[in-house]
Amino acid sequence: MIYQYYPIASCRMGALWTLSDIADSCIVEFGPAGTTHFSIEGMSNLNAEPPSHGYTTHISERDLTFGDTSRLEKALMEVDQHQNPKYIFVMGSTLSSIIGTDIESICMMMETKVKAKLIPVKSDGFRGDFTYGIEEVLMLLATHVVRSVDEAEKKPLSYTLVGTTMDVYSGRSDIRAIKELLYNLYGATCHTVFTEGSSVDSISNAAFAAVQIAMRKEAHKACALMEKAHEIPYVTALPYGLGGIEAFCEEIESKTGWVRNQAYHQTEISKLKGIVRRVMEHLKDFGPLRVMVSGNIDTVQGVNKLLSEFGISESVGLVNHIVKNCPEGIYDQATETVKHEVLNKYSPDLILGDAVLIEFAKCRSTSVRWTHQISNPNLDQVNISHQKPLMGIEGMRYIGEWLLNI
Amino acid sequence: MNENKAQALPFKGSIEAAKKLSEIREDADIIQLSHAIFPGTHCPLFGALMVSSYVKDLAVLNIGTEECTFYGKDFARLRQKGKDLVFSLVTHKNDITFGMHEKIKNAVQWIVEMHQPKAILLISTCVVELIGEDVGAVTETLESAWGIPILFVKTEHFKCNSHIPGISDTMAMLVKLMEKKEKQHHVINVLGHRFDGFAENELAKLLEKYGVSVNMSIPSDCSATQLREAGHASLNIVTDFTALPLAKAMAEKLDQPYVLFEKQLMPERILQGYAAIGKYLDLDWMDEVEQMYNHAVQTMAFARKALEGQRFIYGNTPMKALECAHFFCELGMKALWVQMRELYADDTGFIADILATGNDPKVSRIANIIPMRDVYDLYQPDVYIGHESPMILIRKNIKQLTFDQEASALGFQLTLGVIEKIKQVYQADSSARMHAMGSANPHSQSHPHLQSHPHAARHPKDVAGHLHGVSKGGFA
């Protein structure tokens, strides 16, 4: 498969994106220095400024020929001694994977020589796309980092958001929108985020929360682990659109017993309904609109639902990773070739998606009249505002506003 | 030195083990301060893309993992503002077993059919080289199939420690696109310039003034088609040592002599460079060059008055580490520490030059900044030259100098540009400190910001003030 822009990111990239969002996480990579340097700089493509500590050991021809892992062992002891972290995430590389370096065994062997807990990360670049890496790291955090707390210590009106990482274009805005929604509806506060803007301490205290919110499908397994180990229920509905917000609230209430502020809820829902009417009235003149949405599976499904509430139901989705049992009307593993084919086949009027899809639409004489970036990969878009969500009440306002301006 | 603090510094042992410049005999004498490295050096792929993405009509096929291709494309796109012709071919697990020849052939076919390039460069990366994929073996087949030159460069990082081989090898590979032509009088090529806008350079303007035209600047301003005409030049001016393999290959294939005119800061070396070019091209320009030289020397002398005794750590710049460090020593500054990529053939001369100024800094490997933060505490520099977290330097009251913009210049223009940048940074620092003091209460001596930084008390004279004065007298 040849790419003019970006390939679908690998599991190793997904794992690094997830870990790098944690301010004081410590990562040691056994691989060529250039890959580490490239990945640190490359995260700016996602509008991220990774706060973590990621180290490389570099790797030489000699190491690869003789299977010498002493560089890694020395680096682990050094980081342990000098940085004194609670955990060190140990990653291989595609090169160490090819020669069969067993990162897990090295971690076991080094256990007695270091104070930090060594956590081997399997995502070596060959196990799948970036969603594999995100899922793996979330599960590692749930398994190794989250500590148990007494029932009495739990904070009944708090929650944990699991799965918002730097690859989600609207991630920081969605976190803000959900925080606002749950505070105004229930007086609940966010305890921890896995992993956007988080810290090791904050994640280790995740079991204080009364409920977990799985922000993406890759978070489900980690949430299930924490439910089993720490008896924290989790919610899988996501608050996209009016229907989504209602389903989200109902699921939270059923899992927590929280009682919503009816006055606030009714006022806001009524305002949203007003926006929906206004948008539908506005779009009437355009006739039936065809829309193409791209991003990860949750974004695509969520935004499609949201748009259908505005009366735009003729939509096709392009998902930038593999989806098991992919729903009808959605193309998974949407490579550039797929994007070209689907653009030609569907001739959409609107695109809400990633920058590459938008670029393709602009470069070709397609029917596309309006485009708006809501997902990665990114080309040049600066994305620093935290007020462009797709979820919650503000998400509905934001997309409604965009539609009113077309 | 704060002894109590020094004892608590985790990398004190390796910092002490680092050799002084006078003890450096071979590359192995430059030590890495730690086993865990951050952020690490760039790889040859970075160098190869930096060069090849400049060459118009040259499509580049980057063959490697998702990481190499994703981040490589991102870099090339940003560098060329979206005008690059870099494509990616991803190596999957199956390719390790079954090989990639068919995939490469199909990818080249797609590029030819969709983009009609005049040549294609295949880049193989770490994984491709580790599995022993012989990418070079398909180039002939592809050339006869598509009738365009197919170049090939290997960029595995496990055989080296920097991006330099990627730059050199890619530059050298371009000779394949060149043809022997009739030499034209007073026509030159520039080799090794990797910045836009060569025509705005002092060297370019001076050459033009004396009737010499620039055939092309490789790689910064050329295309695959134009490279065929490179043989018309009667001289190649090499502005970066990474272009020497290309210059030698062109000398062999096209009978073109070359002269070195590197990106250097010391006026004497620049003067020698201009003299060498003038000799080759028979230009009567030394009167004018000497005037420029005198101005640069004078400007340095003024700057020296202000900078004398300022202590620096050298991190990295687009210039050569030791030549650059020598320049700062000649400005009266004290070299505490120099970080180097590797030891190059001509570094012996620079080492002698630095030692002659009475400086003997410690030396360690580049691109490993965590242990360097202990060096800041131990050595307490006034200024850090290179890329570091600005916030960390501000907290330690260390000024920061970077020369990414200035480095596009060549000749005395580079010397003057660097001094001007120093002036700006010192003036800005002085204003910030004045502001901090002014905004404090009348007991400004105990302002927490200043108190927390031992350096605040280490500036008996206002350096920026001196530079400001110099600006009025000498720079304006």
PDB file of N, CA and C in Angstrom, chain B residues 325-391:
ATOM      1  N   ALA B 325      32.164  26.986  18.507  1.00  0.00           N
ATOM      2  CA  ALA B 325      32.666  27.200  19.874  1.00  0.00           C
ATOM      3  C   ALA B 325      33.918  28.080  19.844  1.00  0.00           C
ATOM      4  N   HIS B 326      34.762  27.860  18.857  1.00  0.00           N
ATOM      5  CA  HIS B 326      35.973  28.688  18.737  1.00  0.00           C
ATOM      6  C   HIS B 326      35.602  30.170  18.545  1.00  0.00           C
ATOM      7  N   PHE B 327      34.596  30.419  17.727  1.00  0.00           N
ATOM      8  CA  PHE B 327      34.134  31.793  17.487  1.00  0.00           C
ATOM      9  C   PHE B 327      33.714  32.456  18.802  1.00  0.00           C
ATOM     10  N   PHE B 328      32.956  31.711  19.615  1.00  0.00           N
ATOM     11  CA  PHE B 328      32.510  32.294  20.885  1.00  0.00           C
ATOM     12  C   PHE B 328      33.695  32.529  21.835  1.00  0.00           C
ATOM     13  N   CYS B 329      34.680  31.639  21.758  1.00  0.00           N
ATOM     14  CA  CYS B 329      35.889  31.847  22.571  1.00  0.00           C
ATOM     15  C   CYS B 329      36.598  33.129  22.111  1.00  0.00           C
ATOM     16  N   GLU B 330      36.624  33.353  20.804  1.00  0.00           N
ATOM     17  CA  GLU B 330      37.274  34.559  20.267  1.00  0.00           C
ATOM     18  C   GLU B 330      36.492  35.824  20.627  1.00  0.00           C
ATOM     19  N   LEU B 331      35.238  35.639  21.001  1.00  0.00           N
ATOM     20  CA  LEU B 331      34.449  36.793  21.483  1.00  0.00           C
ATOM     21  C   LEU B 331      34.710  37.044  22.971  1.00  0.00           C
ATOM     22  N   GLY B 332      35.677  36.329  23.501  1.00  0.00           N
ATOM     23  CA  GLY B 332      36.034  36.522  24.905  1.00  0.00           C
ATOM     24  C   GLY B 332      35.207  35.690  25.858  1.00  0.00           C
ATOM     25  N   MET B 333      34.366  34.847  25.310  1.00  0.00           N
ATOM     26  CA  MET B 333      33.497  34.049  26.185  1.00  0.00           C
ATOM     27  C   MET B 333      34.242  32.802  26.657  1.00  0.00           C
ATOM     28  N   LYS B 334      33.776  32.271  27.779  1.00  0.00           N
ATOM     29  CA  LYS B 334      34.459  31.123  28.360  1.00  0.00           C
ATOM     30  C   LYS B 334      33.674  29.846  28.056  1.00  0.00           C
ATOM     31  N   ALA B 335      34.335  28.924  27.370  1.00  0.00           N
ATOM     32  CA  ALA B 335      33.676  27.663  26.992  1.00  0.00           C
ATOM     33  C   ALA B 335      33.735  26.697  28.171  1.00  0.00           C
ATOM     34  N   LEU B 336      32.557  26.318  28.677  1.00  0.00           N
ATOM     35  CA  LEU B 336      32.508  25.383  29.802  1.00  0.00           C
ATOM     36  C   LEU B 336      32.334  23.948  29.325  1.00  0.00           C
ATOM     37  N   TRP B 337      31.489  23.815  28.304  1.00  0.00           N
ATOM     38  CA  TRP B 337      31.113  22.461  27.867  1.00  0.00           C
ATOM     39  C   TRP B 337      30.709  22.530  26.401  1.00  0.00           C
ATOM     40  N   VAL B 338      31.114  21.539  25.634  1.00  0.00           N
ATOM     41  CA  VAL B 338      30.707  21.469  24.224  1.00  0.00           C
ATOM     42  C   VAL B 338      30.123  20.089  23.954  1.00  0.00           C
ATOM     43  N   GLN B 339      28.927  20.073  23.393  1.00  0.00           N
ATOM     44  CA  GLN B 339      28.324  18.799  22.994  1.00  0.00           C
ATOM     45  C   GLN B 339      28.589  18.594  21.504  1.00  0.00           C
ATOM     46  N   MET B 340      29.041  17.403  21.173  1.00  0.00           N
ATOM     47  CA  MET B 340      29.415  17.128  19.783  1.00  0.00           C
ATOM     48  C   MET B 340      28.696  15.894  19.255  1.00  0.00           C
ATOM     49  N   ARG B 341      28.409  15.937  17.962  1.00  0.00           N
ATOM     50  CA  ARG B 341      27.794  14.773  17.314  1.00  0.00           C
ATOM     51  C   ARG B 341      28.860  13.678  17.196  1.00  0.00           C
ATOM     52  N   GLU B 342      29.949  14.014  16.531  1.00  0.00           N
ATOM     53  CA  GLU B 342      31.088  13.111  16.387  1.00  0.00           C
ATOM     54  C   GLU B 342      32.318  13.939  16.051  1.00  0.00           C
ATOM     55  N   LEU B 343      33.459  13.269  16.033  1.00  0.00           N
ATOM     56  CA  LEU B 343      34.707  13.984  15.737  1.00  0.00           C
ATOM     57  C   LEU B 343      34.973  13.889  14.241  1.00  0.00           C
ATOM     58  N   TYR B 344      35.082  15.044  13.593  1.00  0.00           N
ATOM     59  CA  TYR B 344      35.313  15.053  12.146  1.00  0.00           C
ATOM     60  C   TYR B 344      36.791  15.302  11.846  1.00  0.00           C
ATOM     61  N   ALA B 345      37.148  15.013  10.584  1.00  0.00           N
ATOM     62  CA  ALA B 345      38.558  15.055  10.183  1.00  0.00           C
ATOM     63  C   ALA B 345      39.192  16.419  10.461  1.00  0.00           C
ATOM     64  N   ASP B 346      38.453  17.504  10.195  1.00  0.00           N
ATOM     65  CA  ASP B 346      39.069  18.827  10.343  1.00  0.00           C
ATOM     66  C   ASP B 346      38.919  19.402  11.761  1.00  0.00           C
ATOM     67  N   ASP B 347      38.421  18.597  12.685  1.00  0.00           N
ATOM     68  CA  ASP B 347      38.231  19.112  14.041  1.00  0.00           C
ATOM     69  C   ASP B 347      39.556  19.341  14.781  1.00  0.00           C
ATOM     70  N   THR B 348      40.596  18.650  14.366  1.00  0.00           N
ATOM     71  CA  THR B 348      41.892  18.803  15.045  1.00  0.00           C
ATOM     72  C   THR B 348      42.320  20.273  15.046  1.00  0.00           C
ATOM     73  N   GLY B 349      42.144  20.930  13.915  1.00  0.00           N
ATOM     74  CA  GLY B 349      42.511  22.348  13.810  1.00  0.00           C
ATOM     75  C   GLY B 349      41.678  23.214  14.734  1.00  0.00           C
ATOM     76  N   PHE B 350      40.385  22.937  14.790  1.00  0.00           N
ATOM     77  CA  PHE B 350      39.504  23.736  15.654  1.00  0.00           C
ATOM     78  C   PHE B 350      39.853  23.512  17.132  1.00  0.00           C
ATOM     79  N   ILE B 351      40.217  22.266  17.455  1.00  0.00           N
ATOM     80  CA  ILE B 351      40.596  21.966  18.846  1.00  0.00           C
ATOM     81  C   ILE B 351      41.803  22.840  19.225  1.00  0.00           C
ATOM     82  N   ALA B 352      42.795  22.862  18.351  1.00  0.00           N
ATOM     83  CA  ALA B 352      43.992  23.669  18.621  1.00  0.00           C
ATOM     84  C   ALA B 352      43.619  25.145  18.763  1.00  0.00           C
ATOM     85  N   ASP B 353      42.714  25.618  17.901  1.00  0.00           N
ATOM     86  CA  ASP B 353      42.291  27.028  17.960  1.00  0.00           C
ATOM     87  C   ASP B 353      41.621  27.353  19.295  1.00  0.00           C
ATOM     88  N   ILE B 354      40.754  26.455  19.749  1.00  0.00           N
ATOM     89  CA  ILE B 354      40.045  26.699  21.030  1.00  0.00           C
ATOM     90  C   ILE B 354      41.037  26.683  22.187  1.00  0.00           C
ATOM     91  N   LEU B 355      41.912  25.685  22.186  1.00  0.00           N
ATOM     92  CA  LEU B 355      42.887  25.589  23.271  1.00  0.00           C
ATOM     93  C   LEU B 355      43.783  26.831  23.306  1.00  0.00           C
ATOM     94  N   ALA B 356      44.068  27.380  22.120  1.00  0.00           N
ATOM     95  CA  ALA B 356      44.924  28.580  22.042  1.00  0.00           C
ATOM     96  C   ALA B 356      44.266  29.797  22.691  1.00  0.00           C
ATOM     97  N   THR B 357      42.955  29.780  22.836  1.00  0.00           N
ATOM     98  CA  THR B 357      42.279  30.913  23.486  1.00  0.00           C
ATOM     99  C   THR B 357      42.285  30.757  25.011  1.00  0.00           C
ATOM    100  N   GLY B 358      42.878  29.668  25.495  1.00  0.00           N
ATOM    101  CA  GLY B 358      42.930  29.443  26.944  1.00  0.00           C
ATOM    102  C   GLY B 358      41.713  28.691  27.460  1.00  0.00           C
ATOM    103  N   ASN B 359      40.875  28.203  26.573  1.00  0.00           N
ATOM    104  CA  ASN B 359      39.692  27.431  26.969  1.00  0.00           C
ATOM    105  C   ASN B 359      39.954  25.940  26.784  1.00  0.00           C
ATOM    106  N   ASP B 360      39.435  25.148  27.681  1.00  0.00           N
ATOM    107  CA  ASP B 360      39.534  23.692  27.534  1.00  0.00           C
ATOM    108  C   ASP B 360      38.240  23.064  28.082  1.00  0.00           C
ATOM    109  N   PRO B 361      37.139  23.228  27.322  1.00  0.00           N
ATOM    110  CA  PRO B 361      35.841  22.762  27.829  1.00  0.00           C
ATOM    111  C   PRO B 361      35.762  21.242  27.877  1.00  0.00           C
ATOM    112  N   LYS B 362      34.824  20.769  28.679  1.00  0.00           N
ATOM    113  CA  LYS B 362      34.528  19.340  28.668  1.00  0.00           C
ATOM    114  C   LYS B 362      33.673  19.033  27.434  1.00  0.00           C
ATOM    115  N   VAL B 363      33.682  17.762  27.031  1.00  0.00           N
ATOM    116  CA  VAL B 363      33.002  17.384  25.788  1.00  0.00           C
ATOM    117  C   VAL B 363      32.141  16.148  26.034  1.00  0.00           C
ATOM    118  N   SER B 364      30.930  16.171  25.485  1.00  0.00           N
ATOM    119  CA  SER B 364      30.092  14.961  25.536  1.00  0.00           C
ATOM    120  C   SER B 364      29.266  14.888  24.261  1.00  0.00           C
ATOM    121  N   ARG B 365      28.526  13.785  24.116  1.00  0.00           N
ATOM    122  CA  ARG B 365      27.703  13.585  22.913  1.00  0.00           C
ATOM    123  C   ARG B 365      26.467  14.491  22.922  1.00  0.00           C
ATOM    124  N   ILE B 366      26.054  14.808  21.735  1.00  0.00           N
ATOM    125  CA  ILE B 366      24.907  15.687  21.495  1.00  0.00           C
ATOM    126  C   ILE B 366      23.582  14.947  21.742  1.00  0.00           C
ATOM    127  N   ALA B 367      22.510  15.707  21.847  1.00  0.00           N
ATOM    128  CA  ALA B 367      21.130  15.185  21.876  1.00  0.00           C
ATOM    129  C   ALA B 367      20.852  14.281  23.065  1.00  0.00           C
ATOM    130  N   ASN B 368      21.384  14.636  24.202  1.00  0.00           N
ATOM    131  CA  ASN B 368      21.096  13.889  25.430  1.00  0.00           C
ATOM    132  C   ASN B 368      21.023  14.909  26.567  1.00  0.00           C
ATOM    133  N   ILE B 369      19.867  15.538  26.701  1.00  0.00           N
ATOM    134  CA  ILE B 369      19.822  16.754  27.520  1.00  0.00           C
ATOM    135  C   ILE B 369      19.539  16.534  29.008  1.00  0.00           C
ATOM    136  N   ILE B 370      19.057  15.350  29.384  1.00  0.00           N
ATOM    137  CA  ILE B 370      18.705  15.173  30.810  1.00  0.00           C
ATOM    138  C   ILE B 370      19.952  15.292  31.705  1.00  0.00           C
ATOM    139  N   PRO B 371      21.020  14.535  31.422  1.00  0.00           N
ATOM    140  CA  PRO B 371      22.203  14.722  32.290  1.00  0.00           C
ATOM    141  C   PRO B 371      22.816  16.114  32.140  1.00  0.00           C
ATOM    142  N   MET B 372      22.597  16.752  30.993  1.00  0.00           N
ATOM    143  CA  MET B 372      23.141  18.109  30.817  1.00  0.00           C
ATOM    144  C   MET B 372      22.534  19.074  31.839  1.00  0.00           C
ATOM    145  N   ARG B 373      21.346  18.762  32.303  1.00  0.00           N
ATOM    146  CA  ARG B 373      20.702  19.671  33.274  1.00  0.00           C
ATOM    147  C   ARG B 373      21.457  19.670  34.607  1.00  0.00           C
ATOM    148  N   ASP B 374      22.150  18.569  34.878  1.00  0.00           N
ATOM    149  CA  ASP B 374      23.041  18.571  36.045  1.00  0.00           C
ATOM    150  C   ASP B 374      24.278  19.414  35.749  1.00  0.00           C
ATOM    151  N   VAL B 375      24.702  19.380  34.500  1.00  0.00           N
ATOM    152  CA  VAL B 375      25.875  20.190  34.113  1.00  0.00           C
ATOM    153  C   VAL B 375      25.571  21.676  34.339  1.00  0.00           C
ATOM    154  N   TYR B 376      24.343  22.095  34.045  1.00  0.00           N
ATOM    155  CA  TYR B 376      23.991  23.514  34.252  1.00  0.00           C
ATOM    156  C   TYR B 376      24.178  23.876  35.728  1.00  0.00           C
ATOM    157  N   ASP B 377      23.721  22.971  36.603  1.00  0.00           N
ATOM    158  CA  ASP B 377      23.825  23.271  38.033  1.00  0.00           C
ATOM    159  C   ASP B 377      25.277  23.285  38.499  1.00  0.00           C
ATOM    160  N   LEU B 378      26.050  22.371  37.957  1.00  0.00           N
ATOM    161  CA  LEU B 378      27.455  22.291  38.373  1.00  0.00           C
ATOM    162  C   LEU B 378      28.299  23.438  37.814  1.00  0.00           C
ATOM    163  N   TYR B 379      28.058  23.780  36.570  1.00  0.00           N
ATOM    164  CA  TYR B 379      28.947  24.733  35.893  1.00  0.00           C
ATOM    165  C   TYR B 379      28.384  26.156  35.826  1.00  0.00           C
ATOM    166  N   GLN B 380      27.090  26.294  36.047  1.00  0.00           N
ATOM    167  CA  GLN B 380      26.439  27.607  36.095  1.00  0.00           C
ATOM    168  C   GLN B 380      26.815  28.525  34.931  1.00  0.00           C
ATOM    169  N   PRO B 381      26.402  28.136  33.733  1.00  0.00           N
ATOM    170  CA  PRO B 381      26.711  28.989  32.572  1.00  0.00           C
ATOM    171  C   PRO B 381      25.817  30.227  32.548  1.00  0.00           C
ATOM    172  N   ASP B 382      26.255  31.233  31.813  1.00  0.00           N
ATOM    173  CA  ASP B 382      25.404  32.412  31.578  1.00  0.00           C
ATOM    174  C   ASP B 382      24.486  32.175  30.388  1.00  0.00           C
ATOM    175  N   VAL B 383      24.983  31.380  29.443  1.00  0.00           N
ATOM    176  CA  VAL B 383      24.218  31.219  28.215  1.00  0.00           C
ATOM    177  C   VAL B 383      24.351  29.792  27.690  1.00  0.00           C
ATOM    178  N   TYR B 384      23.240  29.293  27.130  1.00  0.00           N
ATOM    179  CA  TYR B 384      23.216  27.976  26.498  1.00  0.00           C
ATOM    180  C   TYR B 384      23.013  28.197  25.005  1.00  0.00           C
ATOM    181  N   ILE B 385      23.882  27.599  24.217  1.00  0.00           N
ATOM    182  CA  ILE B 385      23.777  27.783  22.757  1.00  0.00           C
ATOM    183  C   ILE B 385      23.169  26.520  22.169  1.00  0.00           C
ATOM    184  N   GLY B 386      21.925  26.607  21.757  1.00  0.00           N
ATOM    185  CA  GLY B 386      21.274  25.449  21.154  1.00  0.00           C
ATOM    186  C   GLY B 386      19.872  25.246  21.676  1.00  0.00           C
ATOM    187  N   HIS B 387      19.299  24.107  21.310  1.00  0.00           N
ATOM    188  CA  HIS B 387      17.909  23.829  21.658  1.00  0.00           C
ATOM    189  C   HIS B 387      17.818  23.146  23.022  1.00  0.00           C
ATOM    190  N   GLU B 388      16.993  23.695  23.850  1.00  0.00           N
ATOM    191  CA  GLU B 388      16.696  23.160  25.181  1.00  0.00           C
ATOM    192  C   GLU B 388      15.334  23.706  25.538  1.00  0.00           C
ATOM    193  N   SER B 389      14.748  23.168  26.573  1.00  0.00           N
ATOM    194  CA  SER B 389      13.480  23.722  27.022  1.00  0.00           C
ATOM    195  C   SER B 389      13.717  25.148  27.529  1.00  0.00           C
ATOM    196  N   PRO B 390      13.102  26.156  26.900  1.00  0.00           N
ATOM    197  CA  PRO B 390      13.320  27.533  27.361  1.00  0.00           C
ATOM    198  C   PRO B 390      12.943  27.718  28.818  1.00  0.00           C
ATOM    199  N   MET B 391      11.898  27.004  29.263  1.00  0.00           N
ATOM    200  CA  MET B 391      11.439  27.177  30.641  1.00  0.00           C
ATOM    201  C   MET B 391      12.493  26.695  31.637  1.00  0.00           C
TER     202      MET B 391
END
